PDB file of C-alpha atoms in Angstrom:
ATOM      1  CA  MET A   1      14.122 -14.517 -53.649  1.00 68.00           C
ATOM      2  CA  THR A   2      13.663 -17.279 -51.048  1.00 79.00           C
ATOM      3  CA  LYS A   3      15.440 -18.510 -47.958  1.00 79.00           C
ATOM      4  CA  GLY A   4      18.145 -21.082 -48.490  1.00 75.00           C
ATOM      5  CA  PRO A   5      18.722 -24.313 -46.570  1.00 76.00           C
ATOM      6  CA  VAL A   6      21.230 -22.630 -44.218  1.00 73.00           C
ATOM      7  CA  LYS A   7      20.836 -19.562 -42.023  1.00 76.00           C
ATOM      8  CA  GLY A   8      22.146 -16.476 -43.823  1.00 79.00           C
ATOM      9  CA  VAL A   9      21.873 -18.055 -47.254  1.00 86.00           C
ATOM     10  CA  GLN A  10      19.335 -16.785 -49.791  1.00 85.00           C
ATOM     11  CA  ILE A  11      18.316 -18.072 -53.211  1.00 88.00           C
ATOM     12  CA  LYS A  12      18.057 -15.564 -56.054  1.00 85.00           C
ATOM     13  CA  ALA A  13      17.965 -16.169 -59.801  1.00 84.00           C
ATOM     14  CA  GLY A  14      18.930 -19.794 -59.390  1.00 88.00           C
ATOM     15  CA  ARG A  15      21.986 -19.152 -57.201  1.00 88.00           C
ATOM     16  CA  TYR A  16      22.810 -19.470 -53.518  1.00 87.00           C
ATOM     17  CA  TYR A  17      24.081 -16.274 -51.866  1.00 87.00           C
ATOM     18  CA  LEU A  18      25.553 -15.665 -48.426  1.00 83.00           C
ATOM     19  CA  VAL A  19      24.029 -12.383 -47.210  1.00 83.00           C
ATOM     20  CA  ARG A  20      26.195 -10.319 -44.877  1.00 72.00           C
ATOM     21  CA  ALA A  21      25.746  -6.975 -43.149  1.00 66.00           C
ATOM     22  CA  VAL A  22      28.616  -4.563 -43.862  1.00 53.00           C
ATOM     23  CA  GLY A  23      27.881  -1.371 -41.956  1.00 51.00           C
ATOM     24  CA  THR A  24      24.393  -0.321 -43.028  1.00 57.00           C
ATOM     25  CA  LYS A  25      24.521  -2.287 -46.290  1.00 63.00           C
ATOM     26  CA  ARG A  26      23.656  -5.885 -47.128  1.00 72.00           C
ATOM     27  CA  VAL A  27      26.331  -7.589 -49.213  1.00 72.00           C
ATOM     28  CA  TRP A  28      25.445 -10.631 -51.342  1.00 81.00           C
ATOM     29  CA  VAL A  29      28.303 -13.125 -51.759  1.00 80.00           C
ATOM     30  CA  SER A  30      27.719 -15.561 -54.628  1.00 85.00           C
ATOM     31  CA  LEU A  31      28.284 -19.219 -53.666  1.00 87.00           C
ATOM     32  CA  THR A  32      27.027 -21.829 -56.162  1.00 88.00           C
ATOM     33  CA  ARG A  33      24.162 -22.524 -58.542  1.00 89.00           C
ATOM     34  CA  VAL A  34      21.168 -24.278 -57.006  1.00 87.00           C
ATOM     35  CA  ARG A  35      21.329 -27.035 -59.603  1.00 87.00           C
ATOM     36  CA  GLU A  36      24.831 -27.997 -58.418  1.00 87.00           C
ATOM     37  CA  GLY A  37      23.275 -29.405 -55.260  1.00 84.00           C
ATOM     38  CA  LEU A  38      23.769 -29.071 -51.515  1.00 79.00           C
ATOM     39  CA  PRO A  39      27.262 -30.665 -51.319  1.00 77.00           C
ATOM     40  CA  ALA A  40      28.641 -27.944 -53.586  1.00 80.00           C
ATOM     41  CA  LEU A  41      26.834 -25.282 -51.528  1.00 81.00           C
ATOM     42  CA  TYR A  42      28.256 -26.558 -48.231  1.00 76.00           C
ATOM     43  CA  SER A  43      31.750 -26.714 -49.679  1.00 78.00           C
ATOM     44  CA  ALA A  44      31.582 -23.142 -51.035  1.00 79.00           C
ATOM     45  CA  LEU A  45      30.011 -21.872 -47.803  1.00 76.00           C
ATOM     46  CA  SER A  46      32.726 -23.512 -45.718  1.00 70.00           C
ATOM     47  CA  ASP A  47      35.449 -21.904 -47.850  1.00 73.00           C
ATOM     48  CA  GLU A  48      33.817 -18.462 -47.612  1.00 71.00           C
ATOM     49  CA  LEU A  49      33.257 -18.616 -43.860  1.00 67.00           C
ATOM     50  CA  GLY A  50      36.794 -19.851 -43.285  1.00 61.00           C
ATOM     51  CA  ARG A  51      38.149 -17.007 -45.362  1.00 59.00           C
ATOM     52  CA  SER A  52      36.107 -14.278 -43.658  1.00 55.00           C
ATOM     53  CA  SER A  53      36.803 -15.519 -40.131  1.00 53.00           C
ATOM     54  CA  SER A  54      40.569 -15.600 -40.688  1.00 64.00           C
ATOM     55  CA  SER A  55      42.482 -12.998 -38.696  1.00 75.00           C
ATOM     56  CA  ASP A  56      44.132 -11.751 -41.889  1.00 83.00           C
ATOM     57  CA  SER A  57      40.919 -11.382 -43.890  1.00 86.00           C
ATOM     58  CA  MET A  58      40.671  -7.808 -45.137  1.00 89.00           C
ATOM     59  CA  PRO A  59      37.502  -6.952 -43.153  1.00 87.00           C
ATOM     60  CA  ASN A  60      39.287  -8.089 -39.971  1.00 87.00           C
ATOM     61  CA  VAL A  61      42.478  -6.296 -40.986  1.00 91.00           C
ATOM     62  CA  VAL A  62      40.571  -3.037 -41.517  1.00 91.00           C
ATOM     63  CA  ALA A  63      38.812  -3.448 -38.162  1.00 88.00           C
ATOM     64  CA  GLU A  64      42.163  -3.965 -36.407  1.00 90.00           C
ATOM     65  CA  TRP A  65      43.642  -0.949 -38.204  1.00 93.00           C
ATOM     66  CA  CYS A  66      40.740   1.150 -36.937  1.00 90.00           C
ATOM     67  CA  LYS A  67      41.348   0.020 -33.350  1.00 89.00           C
ATOM     68  CA  ASP A  68      45.148   0.417 -33.374  1.00 91.00           C
ATOM     69  CA  VAL A  69      45.878   3.223 -35.838  1.00 93.00           C
ATOM     70  CA  MET A  70      42.732   5.243 -36.474  1.00 91.00           C
ATOM     71  CA  ALA A  71      42.016   5.503 -32.743  1.00 88.00           C
ATOM     72  CA  THR A  72      45.129   7.687 -32.307  1.00 89.00           C
ATOM     73  CA  HIS A  73      43.772  10.363 -34.662  1.00 87.00           C
ATOM     74  CA  SER A  74      41.479  13.297 -33.898  1.00 79.00           C
ATOM     75  CA  ALA A  75      37.727  12.760 -33.630  1.00 78.00           C
ATOM     76  CA  LYS A  76      36.972  14.646 -36.859  1.00 74.00           C
ATOM     77  CA  THR A  77      39.664  12.748 -38.780  1.00 83.00           C
ATOM     78  CA  GLN A  78      38.269   9.459 -37.489  1.00 86.00           C
ATOM     79  CA  VAL A  79      34.829  10.227 -38.950  1.00 84.00           C
ATOM     80  CA  ASP A  80      36.294  10.504 -42.460  1.00 88.00           C
ATOM     81  CA  GLU A  81      38.655   7.555 -41.964  1.00 91.00           C
ATOM     82  CA  GLN A  82      35.847   5.290 -40.747  1.00 89.00           C
ATOM     83  CA  ARG A  83      33.848   6.044 -43.888  1.00 90.00           C
ATOM     84  CA  ARG A  84      36.848   5.152 -46.045  1.00 93.00           C
ATOM     85  CA  ALA A  85      37.563   2.053 -43.928  1.00 91.00           C
ATOM     86  CA  ASN A  86      34.026   0.776 -44.551  1.00 89.00           C
ATOM     87  CA  ALA A  87      34.494   1.214 -48.297  1.00 91.00           C
ATOM     88  CA  ILE A  88      37.861  -0.578 -48.248  1.00 93.00           C
ATOM     89  CA  ALA A  89      36.529  -3.469 -46.152  1.00 89.00           C
ATOM     90  CA  GLU A  90      33.613  -3.948 -48.509  1.00 87.00           C
ATOM     91  CA  ALA A  91      35.700  -3.735 -51.694  1.00 90.00           C
ATOM     92  CA  PHE A  92      38.288  -6.256 -50.469  1.00 90.00           C
ATOM     93  CA  GLN A  93      35.982  -8.460 -48.397  1.00 84.00           C
ATOM     94  CA  HIS A  94      36.930 -11.647 -50.296  1.00 80.00           C
ATOM     95  CA  PHE A  95      40.694 -11.131 -49.915  1.00 87.00           C
ATOM     96  CA  ARG A  96      43.223 -12.081 -47.297  1.00 87.00           C
ATOM     97  CA  ALA A  97      45.842  -9.408 -46.642  1.00 91.00           C
ATOM     98  CA  SER A  98      48.574 -11.390 -48.403  1.00 90.00           C
ATOM     99  CA  GLU A  99      46.429 -11.867 -51.513  1.00 89.00           C
ATOM    100  CA  VAL A 100      45.933  -8.195 -52.379  1.00 93.00           C
ATOM    101  CA  GLU A 101      48.171  -7.058 -55.220  1.00 94.00           C
ATOM    102  CA  THR A 102      48.931  -3.719 -56.819  1.00 95.00           C
ATOM    103  CA  PRO A 103      46.418  -4.140 -59.699  1.00 94.00           C
ATOM    104  CA  ASP A 104      43.653  -4.783 -57.133  1.00 93.00           C
ATOM    105  CA  CYS A 105      44.419  -1.515 -55.329  1.00 95.00           C
ATOM    106  CA  TYR A 106      44.792   0.363 -58.612  1.00 95.00           C
ATOM    107  CA  ALA A 107      41.409  -0.911 -59.836  1.00 94.00           C
ATOM    108  CA  PHE A 108      39.764   0.138 -56.553  1.00 95.00           C
ATOM    109  CA  LEU A 109      41.183   3.670 -56.788  1.00 95.00           C
ATOM    110  CA  GLN A 110      40.013   4.224 -60.358  1.00 94.00           C
ATOM    111  CA  GLN A 111      36.513   5.136 -59.155  1.00 93.00           C
ATOM    112  CA  PHE A 112      37.975   8.319 -57.614  1.00 91.00           C
ATOM    113  CA  THR A 113      40.030   9.599 -60.574  1.00 88.00           C
ATOM    114  CA  ASP A 114      37.710  12.574 -61.059  1.00 85.00           C
ATOM    115  CA  MET A 115      38.198  13.526 -57.386  1.00 85.00           C
ATOM    116  CA  PRO A 116      41.995  13.911 -56.912  1.00 86.00           C
ATOM    117  CA  ARG A 117      41.851  14.742 -53.217  1.00 83.00           C
ATOM    118  CA  THR A 118      39.544  11.806 -52.450  1.00 89.00           C
ATOM    119  CA  TYR A 119      41.772   9.556 -54.578  1.00 92.00           C
ATOM    120  CA  ASP A 120      44.881  10.548 -52.600  1.00 92.00           C
ATOM    121  CA  LEU A 121      43.111  10.153 -49.252  1.00 93.00           C
ATOM    122  CA  PHE A 122      41.990   6.621 -50.121  1.00 95.00           C
ATOM    123  CA  ARG A 123      45.461   5.795 -51.444  1.00 96.00           C
ATOM    124  CA  ALA A 124      47.077   7.038 -48.225  1.00 95.00           C
ATOM    125  CA  GLN A 125      44.687   5.026 -46.057  1.00 96.00           C
ATOM    126  CA  LEU A 126      45.183   1.878 -48.150  1.00 97.00           C
ATOM    127  CA  ARG A 127      48.949   2.304 -47.859  1.00 96.00           C
ATOM    128  CA  SER A 128      48.689   2.771 -44.105  1.00 97.00           C
ATOM    129  CA  THR A 129      46.486  -0.332 -43.833  1.00 96.00           C
ATOM    130  CA  PHE A 130      49.013  -2.539 -45.658  1.00 96.00           C
ATOM    131  CA  LYS A 131      51.898  -1.056 -43.676  1.00 96.00           C
ATOM    132  CA  PHE A 132      49.958  -2.158 -40.595  1.00 96.00           C
ATOM    133  CA  CYS A 133      49.680  -5.638 -42.168  1.00 95.00           C
ATOM    134  CA  GLU A 134      53.467  -5.812 -42.475  1.00 94.00           C
ATOM    135  CA  LEU A 135      53.880  -4.908 -38.807  1.00 94.00           C
ATOM    136  CA  LYS A 136      51.383  -7.617 -37.834  1.00 92.00           C
ATOM    137  CA  GLY A 137      53.070 -10.236 -40.002  1.00 92.00           C
ATOM    138  CA  TRP A 138      50.137 -10.586 -42.395  1.00 93.00           C
ATOM    139  CA  ARG A 139      52.341  -9.475 -45.304  1.00 93.00           C
ATOM    140  CA  LYS A 140      56.056  -9.693 -45.948  1.00 93.00           C
ATOM    141  CA  ALA A 141      58.071  -6.592 -45.107  1.00 93.00           C
ATOM    142  CA  GLY A 142      58.443  -4.286 -48.096  1.00 93.00           C
ATOM    143  CA  SER A 143      55.498  -5.796 -49.966  1.00 95.00           C
ATOM    144  CA  ASN A 144      53.069  -2.872 -49.692  1.00 96.00           C
ATOM    145  CA  PRO A 145      50.962  -3.085 -52.893  1.00 96.00           C
ATOM    146  CA  VAL A 146      50.199   0.650 -52.853  1.00 96.00           C
ATOM    147  CA  ASP A 147      53.815   1.859 -53.068  1.00 95.00           C
ATOM    148  CA  ALA A 148      53.878   1.507 -56.860  1.00 94.00           C
ATOM    149  CA  ILE A 149      50.740   3.667 -57.273  1.00 95.00           C
ATOM    150  CA  SER A 150      51.423   7.382 -57.635  1.00 93.00           C
ATOM    151  CA  THR A 151      49.391  10.082 -55.978  1.00 92.00           C
ATOM    152  CA  MET A 152      47.248  12.242 -58.243  1.00 87.00           C
ATOM    153  CA  GLY A 153      48.083  15.494 -56.499  1.00 75.00           C
ATOM    154  CA  TYR A 154      45.780  18.497 -56.496  1.00 63.00           C
ATOM    155  CA  MET A 155      46.129  22.218 -56.437  1.00 58.00           C
ATOM    156  CA  PRO A 156      45.705  23.777 -53.003  1.00 61.00           C
ATOM    157  CA  ARG A 157      42.882  26.248 -52.639  1.00 63.00           C
ATOM    158  CA  THR A 158      43.916  29.843 -53.284  1.00 68.00           C
ATOM    159  CA  ARG A 159      40.557  31.452 -52.582  1.00 78.00           C
ATOM    160  CA  TYR A 160      40.848  34.786 -50.764  1.00 88.00           C
ATOM    161  CA  ILE A 161      37.648  36.136 -49.220  1.00 92.00           C
ATOM    162  CA  THR A 162      37.425  39.898 -49.426  1.00 93.00           C
ATOM    163  CA  ASP A 163      36.223  41.964 -46.480  1.00 94.00           C
ATOM    164  CA  SER A 164      33.044  42.798 -48.390  1.00 95.00           C
ATOM    165  CA  GLU A 165      32.341  39.148 -49.161  1.00 95.00           C
ATOM    166  CA  LEU A 166      32.808  38.118 -45.532  1.00 95.00           C
ATOM    167  CA  ARG A 167      30.398  40.830 -44.352  1.00 96.00           C
ATOM    168  CA  ARG A 168      27.831  39.747 -46.936  1.00 96.00           C
ATOM    169  CA  ILE A 169      28.136  36.107 -45.914  1.00 96.00           C
ATOM    170  CA  LYS A 170      27.519  37.112 -42.283  1.00 96.00           C
ATOM    171  CA  VAL A 171      24.402  38.973 -43.357  1.00 96.00           C
ATOM    172  CA  GLY A 172      23.380  35.962 -45.456  1.00 96.00           C
ATOM    173  CA  CYS A 173      23.635  33.772 -42.359  1.00 95.00           C
ATOM    174  CA  LEU A 174      21.782  36.290 -40.176  1.00 95.00           C
ATOM    175  CA  TYR A 175      18.788  36.828 -42.468  1.00 95.00           C
ATOM    176  CA  GLY A 176      16.812  34.252 -44.435  1.00 93.00           C
ATOM    177  CA  ASP A 177      15.312  34.550 -47.893  1.00 91.00           C
ATOM    178  CA  ASP A 178      12.220  36.123 -46.298  1.00 92.00           C
ATOM    179  CA  GLY A 179      14.297  38.898 -44.749  1.00 91.00           C
ATOM    180  CA  LYS A 180      13.714  37.656 -41.196  1.00 93.00           C
ATOM    181  CA  ARG A 181      16.377  36.701 -38.664  1.00 93.00           C
ATOM    182  CA  THR A 182      17.369  33.031 -38.880  1.00 92.00           C
ATOM    183  CA  ARG A 183      17.489  30.850 -35.774  1.00 90.00           C
ATOM    184  CA  SER A 184      21.186  30.146 -36.169  1.00 91.00           C
ATOM    185  CA  GLY A 185      22.146  33.558 -37.570  1.00 94.00           C
ATOM    186  CA  MET A 186      23.771  35.181 -34.540  1.00 95.00           C
ATOM    187  CA  THR A 187      25.676  32.021 -33.613  1.00 95.00           C
ATOM    188  CA  MET A 188      26.983  31.738 -37.171  1.00 96.00           C
ATOM    189  CA  ALA A 189      28.000  35.401 -37.231  1.00 96.00           C
ATOM    190  CA  CYS A 190      29.945  34.843 -33.999  1.00 96.00           C
ATOM    191  CA  LEU A 191      31.555  31.678 -35.379  1.00 97.00           C
ATOM    192  CA  ILE A 192      32.678  33.508 -38.530  1.00 97.00           C
ATOM    193  CA  GLU A 193      34.110  36.309 -36.410  1.00 96.00           C
ATOM    194  CA  LEU A 194      35.969  33.815 -34.190  1.00 96.00           C
ATOM    195  CA  LEU A 195      37.422  31.971 -37.170  1.00 96.00           C
ATOM    196  CA  TYR A 196      38.725  35.234 -38.603  1.00 96.00           C
ATOM    197  CA  LEU A 197      40.092  36.691 -35.371  1.00 96.00           C
ATOM    198  CA  THR A 198      41.814  33.475 -34.222  1.00 95.00           C
ATOM    199  CA  GLY A 199      42.815  31.963 -37.567  1.00 93.00           C
ATOM    200  CA  GLY A 200      41.788  28.599 -36.096  1.00 92.00           C
ATOM    201  CA  ASP A 201      40.566  25.454 -37.805  1.00 91.00           C
ATOM    202  CA  VAL A 202      36.790  25.166 -38.007  1.00 92.00           C
ATOM    203  CA  GLY A 203      36.681  21.859 -36.117  1.00 90.00           C
ATOM    204  CA  VAL A 204      38.874  23.251 -33.331  1.00 92.00           C
ATOM    205  CA  VAL A 205      37.006  26.539 -32.891  1.00 95.00           C
ATOM    206  CA  LEU A 206      33.649  24.716 -32.778  1.00 94.00           C
ATOM    207  CA  ARG A 207      34.897  22.938 -29.623  1.00 94.00           C
ATOM    208  CA  LEU A 208      35.759  26.186 -27.840  1.00 95.00           C
ATOM    209  CA  MET A 209      34.922  25.872 -24.118  1.00 95.00           C
ATOM    210  CA  GLU A 210      34.075  28.569 -21.588  1.00 94.00           C
ATOM    211  CA  LYS A 211      37.013  27.560 -19.394  1.00 93.00           C
ATOM    212  CA  ARG A 212      39.856  25.064 -19.202  1.00 93.00           C
ATOM    213  CA  ASP A 213      38.947  21.470 -18.460  1.00 91.00           C
ATOM    214  CA  PRO A 214      41.653  19.866 -16.251  1.00 91.00           C
ATOM    215  CA  GLU A 215      40.879  16.480 -17.809  1.00 90.00           C
ATOM    216  CA  GLN A 216      41.230  17.864 -21.368  1.00 88.00           C
ATOM    217  CA  PRO A 217      43.789  20.671 -21.062  1.00 89.00           C
ATOM    218  CA  ASP A 218      44.562  20.695 -24.790  1.00 88.00           C
ATOM    219  CA  GLU A 219      40.969  21.387 -25.805  1.00 91.00           C
ATOM    220  CA  PRO A 220      40.348  24.984 -27.018  1.00 94.00           C
ATOM    221  CA  HIS A 221      39.158  27.213 -24.184  1.00 95.00           C
ATOM    222  CA  VAL A 222      38.809  30.746 -22.919  1.00 95.00           C
ATOM    223  CA  CYS A 223      41.513  31.757 -20.435  1.00 95.00           C
ATOM    224  CA  ASP A 224      42.689  34.937 -18.698  1.00 95.00           C
ATOM    225  CA  GLU A 225      45.146  35.779 -21.480  1.00 95.00           C
ATOM    226  CA  GLY A 226      42.783  35.127 -24.379  1.00 95.00           C
ATOM    227  CA  ILE A 227      41.799  31.988 -26.299  1.00 96.00           C
ATOM    228  CA  PHE A 228      43.887  28.826 -26.081  1.00 95.00           C
ATOM    229  CA  LEU A 229      44.132  26.804 -29.315  1.00 93.00           C
ATOM    230  CA  ARG A 230      46.082  23.765 -30.470  1.00 86.00           C
ATOM    231  CA  ARG A 231      45.723  22.351 -33.982  1.00 78.00           C
ATOM    232  CA  ASP A 232      44.399  18.788 -34.220  1.00 70.00           C
ATOM    233  CA  LYS A 233      46.502  17.963 -37.284  1.00 57.00           C
ATOM    234  CA  THR A 234      49.779  18.700 -35.478  1.00 52.00           C
ATOM    235  CA  LYS A 235      48.742  17.995 -31.901  1.00 53.00           C
ATOM    236  CA  ARG A 236      51.774  15.804 -31.183  1.00 54.00           C
ATOM    237  CA  THR A 237      54.333  18.315 -32.394  1.00 51.00           C
ATOM    238  CA  SER A 238      52.751  21.760 -32.340  1.00 62.00           C
ATOM    239  CA  THR A 239      53.059  24.383 -29.650  1.00 78.00           C
ATOM    240  CA  PRO A 240      49.709  25.657 -28.350  1.00 86.00           C
ATOM    241  CA  VAL A 241      48.781  29.220 -29.248  1.00 90.00           C
ATOM    242  CA  ILE A 242      47.029  31.785 -27.081  1.00 93.00           C
ATOM    243  CA  VAL A 243      45.244  34.418 -29.156  1.00 94.00           C
ATOM    244  CA  GLU A 244      45.451  37.492 -26.949  1.00 94.00           C
ATOM    245  CA  TRP A 245      42.419  39.556 -26.114  1.00 96.00           C
ATOM    246  CA  THR A 246      41.385  42.470 -28.285  1.00 95.00           C
ATOM    247  CA  PRO A 247      38.184  44.500 -27.842  1.00 96.00           C
ATOM    248  CA  ARG A 248      36.714  42.753 -30.889  1.00 96.00           C
ATOM    249  CA  LEU A 249      37.590  39.278 -29.608  1.00 96.00           C
ATOM    250  CA  ARG A 250      36.181  40.010 -26.139  1.00 96.00           C
ATOM    251  CA  ALA A 251      32.974  41.278 -27.720  1.00 96.00           C
ATOM    252  CA  VAL A 252      32.329  38.091 -29.710  1.00 97.00           C
ATOM    253  CA  VAL A 253      33.062  35.821 -26.726  1.00 96.00           C
ATOM    254  CA  SER A 254      30.783  37.902 -24.498  1.00 96.00           C
ATOM    255  CA  ARG A 255      28.029  37.676 -27.117  1.00 96.00           C
ATOM    256  CA  LEU A 256      28.343  33.885 -27.264  1.00 96.00           C
ATOM    257  CA  ILE A 257      28.157  33.626 -23.460  1.00 95.00           C
ATOM    258  CA  ALA A 258      25.023  35.777 -23.465  1.00 94.00           C
ATOM    259  CA  LEU A 259      23.444  33.736 -26.298  1.00 93.00           C
ATOM    260  CA  LYS A 260      24.083  30.504 -24.452  1.00 92.00           C
ATOM    261  CA  ALA A 261      22.531  31.905 -21.258  1.00 90.00           C
ATOM    262  CA  GLU A 262      19.439  33.156 -23.151  1.00 89.00           C
ATOM    263  CA  ARG A 263      18.846  29.756 -24.723  1.00 87.00           C
ATOM    264  CA  LYS A 264      19.283  28.020 -21.402  1.00 83.00           C
ATOM    265  CA  LEU A 265      16.615  30.245 -19.826  1.00 82.00           C
ATOM    266  CA  ARG A 266      14.144  29.409 -22.602  1.00 79.00           C
ATOM    267  CA  GLN A 267      14.476  25.669 -21.998  1.00 76.00           C
ATOM    268  CA  ARG A 268      12.545  23.746 -19.416  1.00 73.00           C
ATOM    269  CA  ALA A 269      14.591  22.637 -16.442  1.00 68.00           C
ATOM    270  CA  SER A 270      14.028  18.984 -17.325  1.00 64.00           C
ATOM    271  CA  GLN A 271      15.222  19.536 -20.904  1.00 72.00           C
ATOM    272  CA  ARG A 272      18.285  21.674 -20.279  1.00 73.00           C
ATOM    273  CA  VAL A 273      21.526  20.434 -21.794  1.00 78.00           C
ATOM    274  CA  GLU A 274      24.724  21.146 -19.894  1.00 83.00           C
ATOM    275  CA  THR A 275      27.775  21.569 -22.106  1.00 89.00           C
ATOM    276  CA  PRO A 276      31.055  23.421 -21.524  1.00 92.00           C
ATOM    277  CA  ARG A 277      31.137  24.524 -25.165  1.00 94.00           C
ATOM    278  CA  LEU A 278      30.353  28.097 -26.160  1.00 94.00           C
ATOM    279  CA  LEU A 279      28.905  27.488 -29.608  1.00 95.00           C
ATOM    280  CA  VAL A 280      25.530  25.823 -29.151  1.00 93.00           C
ATOM    281  CA  LYS A 281      22.342  25.275 -31.125  1.00 91.00           C
ATOM    282  CA  GLN A 282      18.827  26.385 -30.118  1.00 88.00           C
ATOM    283  CA  ASP A 283      18.310  23.293 -27.965  1.00 87.00           C
ATOM    284  CA  GLY A 284      21.544  23.885 -26.068  1.00 86.00           C
ATOM    285  CA  THR A 285      23.481  21.035 -27.672  1.00 89.00           C
ATOM    286  CA  PRO A 286      26.924  21.753 -29.176  1.00 92.00           C
ATOM    287  CA  LEU A 287      26.937  23.216 -32.685  1.00 93.00           C
ATOM    288  CA  THR A 288      28.119  20.464 -35.035  1.00 91.00           C
ATOM    289  CA  TYR A 289      30.361  20.842 -38.072  1.00 88.00           C
ATOM    290  CA  GLU A 290      27.564  19.590 -40.316  1.00 87.00           C
ATOM    291  CA  ALA A 291      25.040  22.140 -39.004  1.00 90.00           C
ATOM    292  CA  ALA A 292      27.545  24.985 -39.267  1.00 92.00           C
ATOM    293  CA  SER A 293      28.538  23.938 -42.788  1.00 91.00           C
ATOM    294  CA  THR A 294      24.895  23.859 -43.923  1.00 91.00           C
ATOM    295  CA  ALA A 295      24.219  27.322 -42.469  1.00 94.00           C
ATOM    296  CA  TRP A 296      27.437  28.626 -44.059  1.00 95.00           C
ATOM    297  CA  MET A 297      26.483  27.363 -47.535  1.00 93.00           C
ATOM    298  CA  ARG A 298      23.080  29.014 -47.231  1.00 95.00           C
ATOM    299  CA  GLY A 299      24.760  32.263 -46.222  1.00 95.00           C
ATOM    300  CA  VAL A 300      27.153  32.071 -49.189  1.00 94.00           C
ATOM    301  CA  LYS A 301      24.247  31.477 -51.546  1.00 94.00           C
ATOM    302  CA  ARG A 302      22.261  34.431 -50.180  1.00 95.00           C
ATOM    303  CA  ALA A 303      25.372  36.648 -50.329  1.00 95.00           C
ATOM    304  CA  LYS A 304      25.798  35.736 -54.012  1.00 94.00           C
ATOM    305  CA  VAL A 305      29.567  35.301 -53.708  1.00 92.00           C
ATOM    306  CA  PRO A 306      31.667  32.684 -55.566  1.00 90.00           C
ATOM    307  CA  PRO A 307      31.863  29.172 -54.020  1.00 85.00           C
ATOM    308  CA  THR A 308      33.630  29.576 -50.693  1.00 90.00           C
ATOM    309  CA  MET A 309      34.411  27.217 -47.815  1.00 89.00           C
ATOM    310  CA  MET A 310      34.564  28.009 -44.114  1.00 91.00           C
ATOM    311  CA  ARG A 311      38.188  26.943 -43.975  1.00 88.00           C
ATOM    312  CA  ASP A 312      38.998  29.724 -46.455  1.00 92.00           C
ATOM    313  CA  ILE A 313      38.534  32.142 -43.535  1.00 94.00           C
ATOM    314  CA  ARG A 314      41.770  30.768 -42.043  1.00 91.00           C
ATOM    315  CA  ALA A 315      43.679  31.719 -45.206  1.00 89.00           C
ATOM    316  CA  LYS A 316      42.113  35.195 -45.157  1.00 92.00           C
ATOM    317  CA  SER A 317      43.063  35.648 -41.514  1.00 92.00           C
ATOM    318  CA  ALA A 318      46.698  34.710 -42.185  1.00 89.00           C
ATOM    319  CA  THR A 319      46.899  36.881 -45.312  1.00 89.00           C
ATOM    320  CA  ASP A 320      45.420  39.912 -43.558  1.00 89.00           C
ATOM    321  CA  LYS A 321      47.747  39.439 -40.579  1.00 83.00           C
ATOM    322  CA  GLU A 322      50.764  39.292 -42.879  1.00 75.00           C
ATOM    323  CA  GLU A 323      49.752  42.420 -44.769  1.00 72.00           C
ATOM    324  CA  SER A 324      48.904  44.465 -41.683  1.00 69.00           C
ATOM    325  CA  HIS A 325      51.648  43.306 -39.301  1.00 59.00           C
ATOM    326  CA  GLY A 326      54.297  41.758 -41.546  1.00 55.00           C
ATOM    327  CA  MET A 327      53.797  38.451 -39.687  1.00 47.00           C
TER     328      MET A 327
END
């Protein structure tokens, strides 16, 4: 592999390639064979650069969709959508929006046929992207190439965690394989308790704040009446819920406040992290979904219970509430 005669062009195996950065990856776009000469290279390079710089090139379309559509979604949803957007932009990098046809989208989705939920999520985002193209005038109205592709559909999870299993998972989070207390154990036990008592989404409960923030009134927070929650997925239409205080709920919130204060005292003044959130890691920074998920999976493994997800606690909470209160 050697440098070509133009910046960004590399020679490999007797061909000229335009090398582009797409996210963290390097994408090699084939141009011409070296033996065809420089005129052919310049012609192919001009065509490729003209295509990619066009406002309706798929990489640009995806970037605009992210700015206009994705930006209106919740922070957690945006993380997943950005990952899918990167994959879509890379797969369709040589297309203009008007050039993409149903077989192209169908071929792209085939890589996810063994993952029905992932397949449907990519299909939905592709459909939304081309709907955006119609609104921008990059495609004719009613020409969405994804409409003819059916969803795969998948069975919703029906996992019910028993009381015994939930207790064992808490213990599995509290104590490591060596029988000693884990660093994140008490925080995880409190998180599990909060998820069960409030029936809240994991991502929402992780953002629980000690008090209401006037600049972010819809964020989950502790208030005089109890705990204020509003679901991210239905933020525009849902009514906020206040989970009223019970002795058990007060106890877990008080424990989290005490844990946060203890960790703050152990940190040097110059290294202290100020955050309004209640669920924090050892260094005082907010507990992330990834860290909580990792600790949860370890707890499930130590508890020796069937594969279980944190969001299954929400289903257990609702089921138990229905059985005990008829709600």
